[in-house]
Amino acid sequence: MNLFSVSWAALRAAVADLSDEDFERPSGCTGWLVRDLVCHLVIDAQDVLITLATPSHREPTRDAVTYWEVSGTPPTGEDPLDALTVRLAAAYQEPHLLKFHLDDVGSAAGRAALLADPAGRVGTRDEVLTVADYLSVYVLEWTLHHLDLIAHLPDPEQPPAATLTRSRELLERIAGNPFPASFYDLDALLIGTGRREPTEAERAELGALAERLPLYLG
């Protein structure tokens, strides 16, 4: 629960620090500018609010690891929902409007998470998770999108160390294998999710795991 708040606060602060010019830079998400990614974060915050307000009495069907749909195919940016996000982002016209909307909805999502019972169960995507597992999903989501946000920014502020470590742990469980101990958490996340190519030395250290990477999470 605490790491959800830490990762979300850091990501919203990074958005608040963006200049108007930064919104027109490319992000780490294929086909999206920074403004498109920020619009996606608004939608993510809405999803958190909707899910936390959708209690379930069913047994959990997924957890923070099995929630993810893993693909070996990289995103192209041409998915209809991705294209819709681009159109929505353009409709804001002024960056300060996107900032305002994210702060407004994002603050509400953060408060809702703090008020939620970790042992409670919620429904999303026709699945049921505990609140604790659902919020853990978003620690990984927020941390990866923080990296996407700053991918092409000068002198970026990295995500908090604790959220990088937790995200690496989750990614290792999704992969079914630990990354080499010599890898920094940041590099494990970037390489593991296809956000950068491993060097020859890193590929050698990965061994057989290199053949199963990257993991594209959806």
PDB file of N, CA and C in Angstrom, residues 79-157:
ATOM      1  N   ASP A  79      -2.638   0.136 -31.940  1.00  0.00           N
ATOM      2  CA  ASP A  79      -3.833  -0.417 -31.306  1.00  0.00           C
ATOM      3  C   ASP A  79      -4.918   0.670 -31.236  1.00  0.00           C
ATOM      4  N   PRO A  80      -6.196   0.317 -31.478  1.00  0.00           N
ATOM      5  CA  PRO A  80      -7.258   1.337 -31.461  1.00  0.00           C
ATOM      6  C   PRO A  80      -7.324   2.142 -30.164  1.00  0.00           C
ATOM      7  N   LEU A  81      -7.090   1.487 -29.017  1.00  0.00           N
ATOM      8  CA  LEU A  81      -7.131   2.220 -27.750  1.00  0.00           C
ATOM      9  C   LEU A  81      -5.940   3.167 -27.631  1.00  0.00           C
ATOM     10  N   ASP A  82      -4.788   2.746 -28.145  1.00  0.00           N
ATOM     11  CA  ASP A  82      -3.618   3.628 -28.145  1.00  0.00           C
ATOM     12  C   ASP A  82      -3.883   4.858 -29.017  1.00  0.00           C
ATOM     13  N   ALA A  83      -4.505   4.616 -30.174  1.00  0.00           N
ATOM     14  CA  ALA A  83      -4.820   5.723 -31.081  1.00  0.00           C
ATOM     15  C   ALA A  83      -5.842   6.664 -30.451  1.00  0.00           C
ATOM     16  N   LEU A  84      -6.798   6.106 -29.714  1.00  0.00           N
ATOM     17  CA  LEU A  84      -7.792   6.941 -29.036  1.00  0.00           C
ATOM     18  C   LEU A  84      -7.120   7.831 -27.996  1.00  0.00           C
ATOM     19  N   THR A  85      -6.149   7.290 -27.284  1.00  0.00           N
ATOM     20  CA  THR A  85      -5.429   8.075 -26.279  1.00  0.00           C
ATOM     21  C   THR A  85      -4.741   9.274 -26.927  1.00  0.00           C
ATOM     22  N   VAL A  86      -4.155   9.078 -28.103  1.00  0.00           N
ATOM     23  CA  VAL A  86      -3.495  10.174 -28.809  1.00  0.00           C
ATOM     24  C   VAL A  86      -4.500  11.267 -29.152  1.00  0.00           C
ATOM     25  N   ARG A  87      -5.682  10.875 -29.606  1.00  0.00           N
ATOM     26  CA  ARG A  87      -6.705  11.865 -29.962  1.00  0.00           C
ATOM     27  C   ARG A  87      -7.215  12.600 -28.728  1.00  0.00           C
ATOM     28  N   LEU A  88      -7.375  11.874 -27.634  1.00  0.00           N
ATOM     29  CA  LEU A  88      -7.822  12.506 -26.388  1.00  0.00           C
ATOM     30  C   LEU A  88      -6.785  13.510 -25.887  1.00  0.00           C
ATOM     31  N   ALA A  89      -5.526  13.118 -25.961  1.00  0.00           N
ATOM     32  CA  ALA A  89      -4.457  14.005 -25.497  1.00  0.00           C
ATOM     33  C   ALA A  89      -4.426  15.286 -26.312  1.00  0.00           C
ATOM     34  N   ALA A  90      -4.611  15.163 -27.624  1.00  0.00           N
ATOM     35  CA  ALA A  90      -4.593  16.342 -28.492  1.00  0.00           C
ATOM     36  C   ALA A  90      -5.750  17.280 -28.182  1.00  0.00           C
ATOM     37  N   ALA A  91      -6.868  16.722 -27.719  1.00  0.00           N
ATOM     38  CA  ALA A  91      -8.047  17.537 -27.434  1.00  0.00           C
ATOM     39  C   ALA A  91      -7.823  18.486 -26.253  1.00  0.00           C
ATOM     40  N   TYR A  92      -6.860  18.158 -25.388  1.00  0.00           N
ATOM     41  CA  TYR A  92      -6.582  19.047 -24.253  1.00  0.00           C
ATOM     42  C   TYR A  92      -5.959  20.365 -24.715  1.00  0.00           C
ATOM     43  N   GLN A  93      -5.229  20.335 -25.813  1.00  0.00           N
ATOM     44  CA  GLN A  93      -4.612  21.510 -26.432  1.00  0.00           C
ATOM     45  C   GLN A  93      -3.537  22.163 -25.572  1.00  0.00           C
ATOM     46  N   GLU A  94      -3.854  22.501 -24.329  1.00  0.00           N
ATOM     47  CA  GLU A  94      -2.874  23.162 -23.454  1.00  0.00           C
ATOM     48  C   GLU A  94      -2.344  22.179 -22.416  1.00  0.00           C
ATOM     49  N   PRO A  95      -1.008  22.060 -22.249  1.00  0.00           N
ATOM     50  CA  PRO A  95      -0.451  21.134 -21.275  1.00  0.00           C
ATOM     51  C   PRO A  95      -0.978  21.331 -19.859  1.00  0.00           C
ATOM     52  N   HIS A  96      -1.241  22.578 -19.478  1.00  0.00           N
ATOM     53  CA  HIS A  96      -1.678  22.816 -18.093  1.00  0.00           C
ATOM     54  C   HIS A  96      -3.035  22.169 -17.813  1.00  0.00           C
ATOM     55  N   LEU A  97      -3.840  21.970 -18.862  1.00  0.00           N
ATOM     56  CA  LEU A  97      -5.128  21.302 -18.666  1.00  0.00           C
ATOM     57  C   LEU A  97      -4.946  19.822 -18.358  1.00  0.00           C
ATOM     58  N   LEU A  98      -3.988  19.210 -19.039  1.00  0.00           N
ATOM     59  CA  LEU A  98      -3.676  17.813 -18.742  1.00  0.00           C
ATOM     60  C   LEU A  98      -3.104  17.680 -17.333  1.00  0.00           C
ATOM     61  N   LYS A  99      -2.216  18.596 -16.972  1.00  0.00           N
ATOM     62  CA  LYS A  99      -1.656  18.578 -15.617  1.00  0.00           C
ATOM     63  C   LYS A  99      -2.758  18.706 -14.573  1.00  0.00           C
ATOM     64  N   PHE A 100      -3.676  19.625 -14.803  1.00  0.00           N
ATOM     65  CA  PHE A 100      -4.769  19.844 -13.850  1.00  0.00           C
ATOM     66  C   PHE A 100      -5.620  18.594 -13.712  1.00  0.00           C
ATOM     67  N   HIS A 101      -5.976  17.980 -14.842  1.00  0.00           N
ATOM     68  CA  HIS A 101      -6.841  16.800 -14.790  1.00  0.00           C
ATOM     69  C   HIS A 101      -6.146  15.639 -14.087  1.00  0.00           C
ATOM     70  N   LEU A 102      -4.857  15.440 -14.371  1.00  0.00           N
ATOM     71  CA  LEU A 102      -4.123  14.364 -13.697  1.00  0.00           C
ATOM     72  C   LEU A 102      -4.027  14.631 -12.203  1.00  0.00           C
ATOM     73  N   ASP A 103      -3.761  15.867 -11.818  1.00  0.00           N
ATOM     74  CA  ASP A 103      -3.672  16.184 -10.391  1.00  0.00           C
ATOM     75  C   ASP A 103      -5.011  15.960  -9.704  1.00  0.00           C
ATOM     76  N   ASP A 104      -6.087  16.347 -10.368  1.00  0.00           N
ATOM     77  CA  ASP A 104      -7.425  16.223  -9.803  1.00  0.00           C
ATOM     78  C   ASP A 104      -7.826  14.754  -9.621  1.00  0.00           C
ATOM     79  N   VAL A 105      -7.793  13.999 -10.724  1.00  0.00           N
ATOM     80  CA  VAL A 105      -8.203  12.593 -10.663  1.00  0.00           C
ATOM     81  C   VAL A 105      -7.147  11.759  -9.938  1.00  0.00           C
ATOM     82  N   GLY A 106      -5.874  12.105 -10.145  1.00  0.00           N
ATOM     83  CA  GLY A 106      -4.802  11.364  -9.503  1.00  0.00           C
ATOM     84  C   GLY A 106      -4.807  11.491  -7.995  1.00  0.00           C
ATOM     85  N   SER A 107      -5.108  12.670  -7.483  1.00  0.00           N
ATOM     86  CA  SER A 107      -5.197  12.855  -6.033  1.00  0.00           C
ATOM     87  C   SER A 107      -6.320  12.008  -5.450  1.00  0.00           C
ATOM     88  N   ALA A 108      -7.442  11.969  -6.169  1.00  0.00           N
ATOM     89  CA  ALA A 108      -8.575  11.163  -5.704  1.00  0.00           C
ATOM     90  C   ALA A 108      -8.217   9.680  -5.690  1.00  0.00           C
ATOM     91  N   ALA A 109      -7.510   9.221  -6.727  1.00  0.00           N
ATOM     92  CA  ALA A 109      -7.094   7.815  -6.775  1.00  0.00           C
ATOM     93  C   ALA A 109      -6.145   7.488  -5.624  1.00  0.00           C
ATOM     94  N   GLY A 110      -5.251   8.406  -5.320  1.00  0.00           N
ATOM     95  CA  GLY A 110      -4.335   8.198  -4.211  1.00  0.00           C
ATOM     96  C   GLY A 110      -5.052   8.111  -2.881  1.00  0.00           C
ATOM     97  N   ARG A 111      -6.039   8.979  -2.676  1.00  0.00           N
ATOM     98  CA  ARG A 111      -6.812   8.938  -1.427  1.00  0.00           C
ATOM     99  C   ARG A 111      -7.624   7.656  -1.331  1.00  0.00           C
ATOM    100  N   ALA A 112      -8.220   7.244  -2.438  1.00  0.00           N
ATOM    101  CA  ALA A 112      -9.020   6.022  -2.443  1.00  0.00           C
ATOM    102  C   ALA A 112      -8.165   4.806  -2.073  1.00  0.00           C
ATOM    103  N   ALA A 113      -6.937   4.781  -2.560  1.00  0.00           N
ATOM    104  CA  ALA A 113      -6.040   3.668  -2.238  1.00  0.00           C
ATOM    105  C   ALA A 113      -5.709   3.637  -0.753  1.00  0.00           C
ATOM    106  N   LEU A 114      -5.496   4.800  -0.160  1.00  0.00           N
ATOM    107  CA  LEU A 114      -5.189   4.859   1.272  1.00  0.00           C
ATOM    108  C   LEU A 114      -6.363   4.405   2.129  1.00  0.00           C
ATOM    109  N   LEU A 115      -7.577   4.641   1.653  1.00  0.00           N
ATOM    110  CA  LEU A 115      -8.782   4.289   2.413  1.00  0.00           C
ATOM    111  C   LEU A 115      -9.207   2.839   2.214  1.00  0.00           C
ATOM    112  N   ALA A 116      -8.679   2.179   1.193  1.00  0.00           N
ATOM    113  CA  ALA A 116      -9.129   0.829   0.856  1.00  0.00           C
ATOM    114  C   ALA A 116      -8.585  -0.213   1.834  1.00  0.00           C
ATOM    115  N   ASP A 117      -9.362  -1.267   2.057  1.00  0.00           N
ATOM    116  CA  ASP A 117      -8.957  -2.390   2.896  1.00  0.00           C
ATOM    117  C   ASP A 117      -8.060  -3.307   2.074  1.00  0.00           C
ATOM    118  N   PRO A 118      -6.796  -3.491   2.452  1.00  0.00           N
ATOM    119  CA  PRO A 118      -5.894  -4.326   1.653  1.00  0.00           C
ATOM    120  C   PRO A 118      -6.416  -5.744   1.443  1.00  0.00           C
ATOM    121  N   ALA A 119      -7.182  -6.250   2.412  1.00  0.00           N
ATOM    122  CA  ALA A 119      -7.695  -7.620   2.306  1.00  0.00           C
ATOM    123  C   ALA A 119      -8.977  -7.699   1.494  1.00  0.00           C
ATOM    124  N   GLY A 120      -9.550  -6.550   1.143  1.00  0.00           N
ATOM    125  CA  GLY A 120     -10.762  -6.550   0.344  1.00  0.00           C
ATOM    126  C   GLY A 120     -10.514  -7.095  -1.046  1.00  0.00           C
ATOM    127  N   ARG A 121     -11.603  -7.418  -1.737  1.00  0.00           N
ATOM    128  CA  ARG A 121     -11.491  -7.951  -3.099  1.00  0.00           C
ATOM    129  C   ARG A 121     -12.194  -7.017  -4.068  1.00  0.00           C
ATOM    130  N   VAL A 122     -11.575  -6.841  -5.227  1.00  0.00           N
ATOM    131  CA  VAL A 122     -12.142  -5.940  -6.234  1.00  0.00           C
ATOM    132  C   VAL A 122     -12.124  -6.633  -7.592  1.00  0.00           C
ATOM    133  N   GLY A 123     -13.027  -6.172  -8.467  1.00  0.00           N
ATOM    134  CA  GLY A 123     -13.119  -6.753  -9.791  1.00  0.00           C
ATOM    135  C   GLY A 123     -12.614  -5.800 -10.858  1.00  0.00           C
ATOM    136  N   THR A 124     -11.849  -6.340 -11.807  1.00  0.00           N
ATOM    137  CA  THR A 124     -11.364  -5.558 -12.945  1.00  0.00           C
ATOM    138  C   THR A 124     -11.031  -6.513 -14.075  1.00  0.00           C
ATOM    139  N   ARG A 125     -11.337  -6.138 -15.306  1.00  0.00           N
ATOM    140  CA  ARG A 125     -11.045  -6.950 -16.500  1.00  0.00           C
ATOM    141  C   ARG A 125     -11.614  -8.360 -16.367  1.00  0.00           C
ATOM    142  N   ASP A 126     -12.789  -8.464 -15.736  1.00  0.00           N
ATOM    143  CA  ASP A 126     -13.456  -9.759 -15.526  1.00  0.00           C
ATOM    144  C   ASP A 126     -12.654 -10.690 -14.625  1.00  0.00           C
ATOM    145  N   GLU A 127     -11.763 -10.134 -13.823  1.00  0.00           N
ATOM    146  CA  GLU A 127     -10.988 -10.905 -12.851  1.00  0.00           C
ATOM    147  C   GLU A 127     -11.192 -10.307 -11.463  1.00  0.00           C
ATOM    148  N   VAL A 128     -10.801 -11.064 -10.451  1.00  0.00           N
ATOM    149  CA  VAL A 128     -10.894 -10.607  -9.061  1.00  0.00           C
ATOM    150  C   VAL A 128      -9.522 -10.670  -8.419  1.00  0.00           C
ATOM    151  N   LEU A 129      -9.128  -9.567  -7.755  1.00  0.00           N
ATOM    152  CA  LEU A 129      -7.870  -9.504  -7.022  1.00  0.00           C
ATOM    153  C   LEU A 129      -8.134  -8.949  -5.634  1.00  0.00           C
ATOM    154  N   THR A 130      -7.240  -9.229  -4.700  1.00  0.00           N
ATOM    155  CA  THR A 130      -7.294  -8.493  -3.454  1.00  0.00           C
ATOM    156  C   THR A 130      -6.849  -7.055  -3.736  1.00  0.00           C
ATOM    157  N   VAL A 131      -7.264  -6.141  -2.890  1.00  0.00           N
ATOM    158  CA  VAL A 131      -6.850  -4.746  -3.051  1.00  0.00           C
ATOM    159  C   VAL A 131      -5.325  -4.640  -3.003  1.00  0.00           C
ATOM    160  N   ALA A 132      -4.705  -5.386  -2.091  1.00  0.00           N
ATOM    161  CA  ALA A 132      -3.244  -5.328  -1.964  1.00  0.00           C
ATOM    162  C   ALA A 132      -2.562  -5.745  -3.260  1.00  0.00           C
ATOM    163  N   ASP A 133      -3.047  -6.824  -3.874  1.00  0.00           N
ATOM    164  CA  ASP A 133      -2.455  -7.268  -5.130  1.00  0.00           C
ATOM    165  C   ASP A 133      -2.728  -6.269  -6.251  1.00  0.00           C
ATOM    166  N   TYR A 134      -3.945  -5.738  -6.288  1.00  0.00           N
ATOM    167  CA  TYR A 134      -4.275  -4.773  -7.341  1.00  0.00           C
ATOM    168  C   TYR A 134      -3.367  -3.545  -7.252  1.00  0.00           C
ATOM    169  N   LEU A 135      -3.149  -3.037  -6.058  1.00  0.00           N
ATOM    170  CA  LEU A 135      -2.292  -1.863  -5.907  1.00  0.00           C
ATOM    171  C   LEU A 135      -0.829  -2.204  -6.197  1.00  0.00           C
ATOM    172  N   SER A 136      -0.427  -3.452  -5.937  1.00  0.00           N
ATOM    173  CA  SER A 136       0.932  -3.876  -6.287  1.00  0.00           C
ATOM    174  C   SER A 136       1.127  -3.885  -7.791  1.00  0.00           C
ATOM    175  N   VAL A 137       0.079  -4.274  -8.520  1.00  0.00           N
ATOM    176  CA  VAL A 137       0.124  -4.197  -9.985  1.00  0.00           C
ATOM    177  C   VAL A 137       0.500  -2.790 -10.419  1.00  0.00           C
ATOM    178  N   TYR A 138      -0.087  -1.809  -9.757  1.00  0.00           N
ATOM    179  CA  TYR A 138       0.148  -0.423 -10.165  1.00  0.00           C
ATOM    180  C   TYR A 138       1.494   0.113  -9.708  1.00  0.00           C
ATOM    181  N   VAL A 139       2.120  -0.500  -8.732  1.00  0.00           N
ATOM    182  CA  VAL A 139       3.498  -0.104  -8.416  1.00  0.00           C
ATOM    183  C   VAL A 139       4.384  -0.361  -9.635  1.00  0.00           C
ATOM    184  N   LEU A 140       4.213  -1.526 -10.248  1.00  0.00           N
ATOM    185  CA  LEU A 140       4.970  -1.836 -11.456  1.00  0.00           C
ATOM    186  C   LEU A 140       4.540  -0.936 -12.615  1.00  0.00           C
ATOM    187  N   GLU A 141       3.242  -0.741 -12.774  1.00  0.00           N
ATOM    188  CA  GLU A 141       2.724   0.118 -13.844  1.00  0.00           C
ATOM    189  C   GLU A 141       3.256   1.545 -13.717  1.00  0.00           C
ATOM    190  N   TRP A 142       3.132   2.129 -12.523  1.00  0.00           N
ATOM    191  CA  TRP A 142       3.584   3.513 -12.330  1.00  0.00           C
ATOM    192  C   TRP A 142       5.091   3.624 -12.547  1.00  0.00           C
ATOM    193  N   THR A 143       5.855   2.641 -12.036  1.00  0.00           N
ATOM    194  CA  THR A 143       7.314   2.720 -12.137  1.00  0.00           C
ATOM    195  C   THR A 143       7.764   2.640 -13.590  1.00  0.00           C
ATOM    196  N   LEU A 144       7.179   1.718 -14.361  1.00  0.00           N
ATOM    197  CA  LEU A 144       7.544   1.615 -15.775  1.00  0.00           C
ATOM    198  C   LEU A 144       7.140   2.873 -16.538  1.00  0.00           C
ATOM    199  N   HIS A 145       5.973   3.417 -16.228  1.00  0.00           N
ATOM    200  CA  HIS A 145       5.547   4.626 -16.935  1.00  0.00           C
ATOM    201  C   HIS A 145       6.349   5.855 -16.493  1.00  0.00           C
ATOM    202  N   HIS A 146       6.854   5.838 -15.270  1.00  0.00           N
ATOM    203  CA  HIS A 146       7.769   6.908 -14.855  1.00  0.00           C
ATOM    204  C   HIS A 146       9.013   6.865 -15.745  1.00  0.00           C
ATOM    205  N   LEU A 147       9.514   5.671 -15.992  1.00  0.00           N
ATOM    206  CA  LEU A 147      10.677   5.527 -16.872  1.00  0.00           C
ATOM    207  C   LEU A 147      10.337   5.946 -18.295  1.00  0.00           C
ATOM    208  N   ASP A 148       9.121   5.632 -18.737  1.00  0.00           N
ATOM    209  CA  ASP A 148       8.689   6.067 -20.074  1.00  0.00           C
ATOM    210  C   ASP A 148       8.590   7.584 -20.163  1.00  0.00           C
ATOM    211  N   LEU A 149       8.095   8.186 -19.096  1.00  0.00           N
ATOM    212  CA  LEU A 149       7.907   9.645 -19.080  1.00  0.00           C
ATOM    213  C   LEU A 149       9.224  10.378 -19.246  1.00  0.00           C
ATOM    214  N   ILE A 150      10.267   9.888 -18.586  1.00  0.00           N
ATOM    215  CA  ILE A 150      11.547  10.608 -18.558  1.00  0.00           C
ATOM    216  C   ILE A 150      12.535  10.101 -19.605  1.00  0.00           C
ATOM    217  N   ALA A 151      12.095   9.168 -20.465  1.00  0.00           N
ATOM    218  CA  ALA A 151      13.018   8.494 -21.386  1.00  0.00           C
ATOM    219  C   ALA A 151      13.822   9.456 -22.248  1.00  0.00           C
ATOM    220  N   HIS A 152      13.232  10.587 -22.636  1.00  0.00           N
ATOM    221  CA  HIS A 152      13.916  11.530 -23.525  1.00  0.00           C
ATOM    222  C   HIS A 152      13.992  12.940 -22.919  1.00  0.00           C
ATOM    223  N   LEU A 153      13.932  13.005 -21.604  1.00  0.00           N
ATOM    224  CA  LEU A 153      14.033  14.295 -20.926  1.00  0.00           C
ATOM    225  C   LEU A 153      15.469  14.537 -20.465  1.00  0.00           C
ATOM    226  N   PRO A 154      15.928  15.773 -20.483  1.00  0.00           N
ATOM    227  CA  PRO A 154      17.260  16.074 -19.952  1.00  0.00           C
ATOM    228  C   PRO A 154      17.245  16.076 -18.426  1.00  0.00           C
ATOM    229  N   ASP A 155      18.268  15.496 -17.830  1.00  0.00           N
ATOM    230  CA  ASP A 155      18.417  15.473 -16.364  1.00  0.00           C
ATOM    231  C   ASP A 155      17.157  14.994 -15.651  1.00  0.00           C
ATOM    232  N   PRO A 156      16.657  13.799 -15.995  1.00  0.00           N
ATOM    233  CA  PRO A 156      15.407  13.334 -15.379  1.00  0.00           C
ATOM    234  C   PRO A 156      15.606  12.837 -13.957  1.00  0.00           C
ATOM    235  N   GLU A 157      14.540  12.921 -13.179  1.00  0.00           N
ATOM    236  CA  GLU A 157      14.510  12.362 -11.820  1.00  0.00           C
ATOM    237  C   GLU A 157      14.005  10.932 -11.917  1.00  0.00           C
TER     238      GLU A 157
END
